[in-house]
């Protein structure tokens, strides 16, 4: 399939009709542009990312624009979510004193990643934006720039490199090797794995849900109804499991981001 094709399939394609199973593949993640402005293609994932951003901002605006001593339902949920990231992640990793100023950043990251993941099981959307590598890579790049910038701001140019490269005179003769490994690990592998971890989980989860959904429809013909029921059960199970994974991946992404900030602020790498 070409890049401008979507995951549309023949609704009349069923087992025992001479039609092969329309297995999902990379084309499942490709969408035709909704609009093209000046050569720039605006696609469904971009729309979902935009709507997700608006949803996060609107929710916290509604929760905290006019805070009350006795919080309403929206404020209560907002406070619970904010406090979960602040106490459960930032304070635990960075510490209360140094971490307080980074709480808004981490809260924004957590809920943005979560809603981007959550689109996967929302009707009509049904697509996790983070299953496209560009989005996790962009978020990981923001964390990467923040971490590197804080490292040099905290320790200076020479001290920053010592922090990043794990400089420790007590290592003796193996110090050059350790510094080389730390260079590749921190400046190249770290941002790569930070992005790929989120991308791979969302990519695989969405692919499985699509596969079992297509299989359910494909098997709904003749004796295939028996297997269609089993496939539908798998859709339900995978959707429930995906709900759990979506939250976990948002948590892990922010947990790692907090650990990178903590490493930048610490005296020793």
mmCIF file of N, CA and C in Angstrom, residues 8 10 12 28-29 34 64 87 89 96 98 105 121 135 151 154 167 174 182 211 227 232-235 262 266:
data_model
loop_
_atom_site.group_PDB
_atom_site.id
_atom_site.type_symbol
_atom_site.label_atom_id
_atom_site.label_comp_id
_atom_site.label_asym_id
_atom_site.label_seq_id
_atom_site.Cartn_x
_atom_site.Cartn_y
_atom_site.Cartn_z
ATOM 1 N N UNK A 8 -8.671 1.053 5.686
ATOM 2 C CA UNK A 8 -9.960 0.588 5.194
ATOM 3 C C UNK A 8 -9.816 -0.811 4.605
ATOM 4 N N UNK A 10 -12.324 -4.374 2.874
ATOM 5 C CA UNK A 10 -13.567 -4.768 2.224
ATOM 6 C C UNK A 10 -14.512 -5.374 3.251
ATOM 7 N N UNK A 12 -17.143 -6.952 2.853
ATOM 8 C CA UNK A 12 -17.711 -8.222 2.387
ATOM 9 C C UNK A 12 -16.696 -9.359 2.425
ATOM 10 N N UNK A 28 -1.865 0.262 8.565
ATOM 11 C CA UNK A 28 -2.810 0.542 9.643
ATOM 12 C C UNK A 28 -2.506 1.872 10.315
ATOM 13 N N UNK A 29 -1.275 2.333 10.195
ATOM 14 C CA UNK A 29 -0.840 3.549 10.876
ATOM 15 C C UNK A 29 -0.724 4.741 9.913
ATOM 16 N N UNK A 34 -6.169 15.171 6.173
ATOM 17 C CA UNK A 34 -7.475 15.809 6.319
ATOM 18 C C UNK A 34 -7.500 17.101 5.520
ATOM 19 N N UNK A 64 -8.522 24.317 38.152
ATOM 20 C CA UNK A 64 -7.762 25.226 39.022
ATOM 21 C C UNK A 64 -7.920 26.715 38.710
ATOM 22 N N UNK A 87 3.801 13.715 44.169
ATOM 23 C CA UNK A 87 4.288 12.913 45.298
ATOM 24 C C UNK A 87 4.766 11.520 44.876
ATOM 25 N N UNK A 89 5.906 10.510 41.883
ATOM 26 C CA UNK A 89 7.016 10.429 40.939
ATOM 27 C C UNK A 89 8.098 11.467 41.254
ATOM 28 N N UNK A 96 11.672 16.625 47.316
ATOM 29 C CA UNK A 96 10.709 17.710 47.458
ATOM 30 C C UNK A 96 11.328 19.072 47.191
ATOM 31 N N UNK A 98 14.220 20.080 45.483
ATOM 32 C CA UNK A 98 14.649 20.344 44.113
ATOM 33 C C UNK A 98 13.545 20.060 43.096
ATOM 34 N N UNK A 105 5.963 20.659 34.807
ATOM 35 C CA UNK A 105 6.488 20.052 33.588
ATOM 36 C C UNK A 105 6.171 18.558 33.542
ATOM 37 N N UNK A 121 -8.540 3.698 22.532
ATOM 38 C CA UNK A 121 -9.781 2.985 22.865
ATOM 39 C C UNK A 121 -10.993 3.923 22.911
ATOM 40 N N UNK A 135 6.024 11.332 17.497
ATOM 41 C CA UNK A 135 5.504 11.958 18.720
ATOM 42 C C UNK A 135 6.322 11.582 19.956
ATOM 43 N N UNK A 151 22.089 19.991 33.254
ATOM 44 C CA UNK A 151 23.393 19.447 33.644
ATOM 45 C C UNK A 151 24.480 20.507 33.550
ATOM 46 N N UNK A 154 23.874 23.476 36.034
ATOM 47 C CA UNK A 154 24.177 23.130 37.422
ATOM 48 C C UNK A 154 25.674 22.992 37.657
ATOM 49 N N UNK A 167 32.701 10.760 35.142
ATOM 50 C CA UNK A 167 34.114 10.899 35.498
ATOM 51 C C UNK A 167 34.332 10.585 36.978
ATOM 52 N N UNK A 174 40.610 2.039 33.763
ATOM 53 C CA UNK A 174 39.410 1.767 32.957
ATOM 54 C C UNK A 174 38.538 3.020 32.789
ATOM 55 N N UNK A 182 29.711 5.667 28.792
ATOM 56 C CA UNK A 182 28.741 6.619 29.330
ATOM 57 C C UNK A 182 28.332 7.646 28.280
ATOM 58 N N UNK A 211 -5.859 -6.355 14.818
ATOM 59 C CA UNK A 211 -5.831 -7.707 14.265
ATOM 60 C C UNK A 211 -7.014 -8.540 14.747
ATOM 61 N N UNK A 227 -15.423 -19.156 16.027
ATOM 62 C CA UNK A 227 -14.106 -18.544 16.227
ATOM 63 C C UNK A 227 -14.205 -17.028 16.347
ATOM 64 N N UNK A 232 -13.546 -12.039 19.449
ATOM 65 C CA UNK A 232 -14.143 -10.858 20.085
ATOM 66 C C UNK A 232 -13.767 -10.780 21.567
ATOM 67 N N UNK A 233 -13.716 -11.934 22.223
ATOM 68 C CA UNK A 233 -13.292 -11.971 23.626
ATOM 69 C C UNK A 233 -11.868 -11.432 23.747
ATOM 70 N N UNK A 234 -11.018 -11.794 22.779
ATOM 71 C CA UNK A 234 -9.640 -11.296 22.789
ATOM 72 C C UNK A 234 -9.604 -9.783 22.589
ATOM 73 N N UNK A 235 -10.532 -9.250 21.791
ATOM 74 C CA UNK A 235 -10.604 -7.795 21.603
ATOM 75 C C UNK A 235 -10.886 -7.113 22.941
ATOM 76 N N UNK A 262 16.958 14.369 37.903
ATOM 77 C CA UNK A 262 17.635 14.114 39.178
ATOM 78 C C UNK A 262 19.132 13.908 38.950
ATOM 79 N N UNK A 266 22.206 16.177 40.569
ATOM 80 C CA UNK A 266 23.031 15.541 41.585
ATOM 81 C C UNK A 266 24.506 15.883 41.388
#
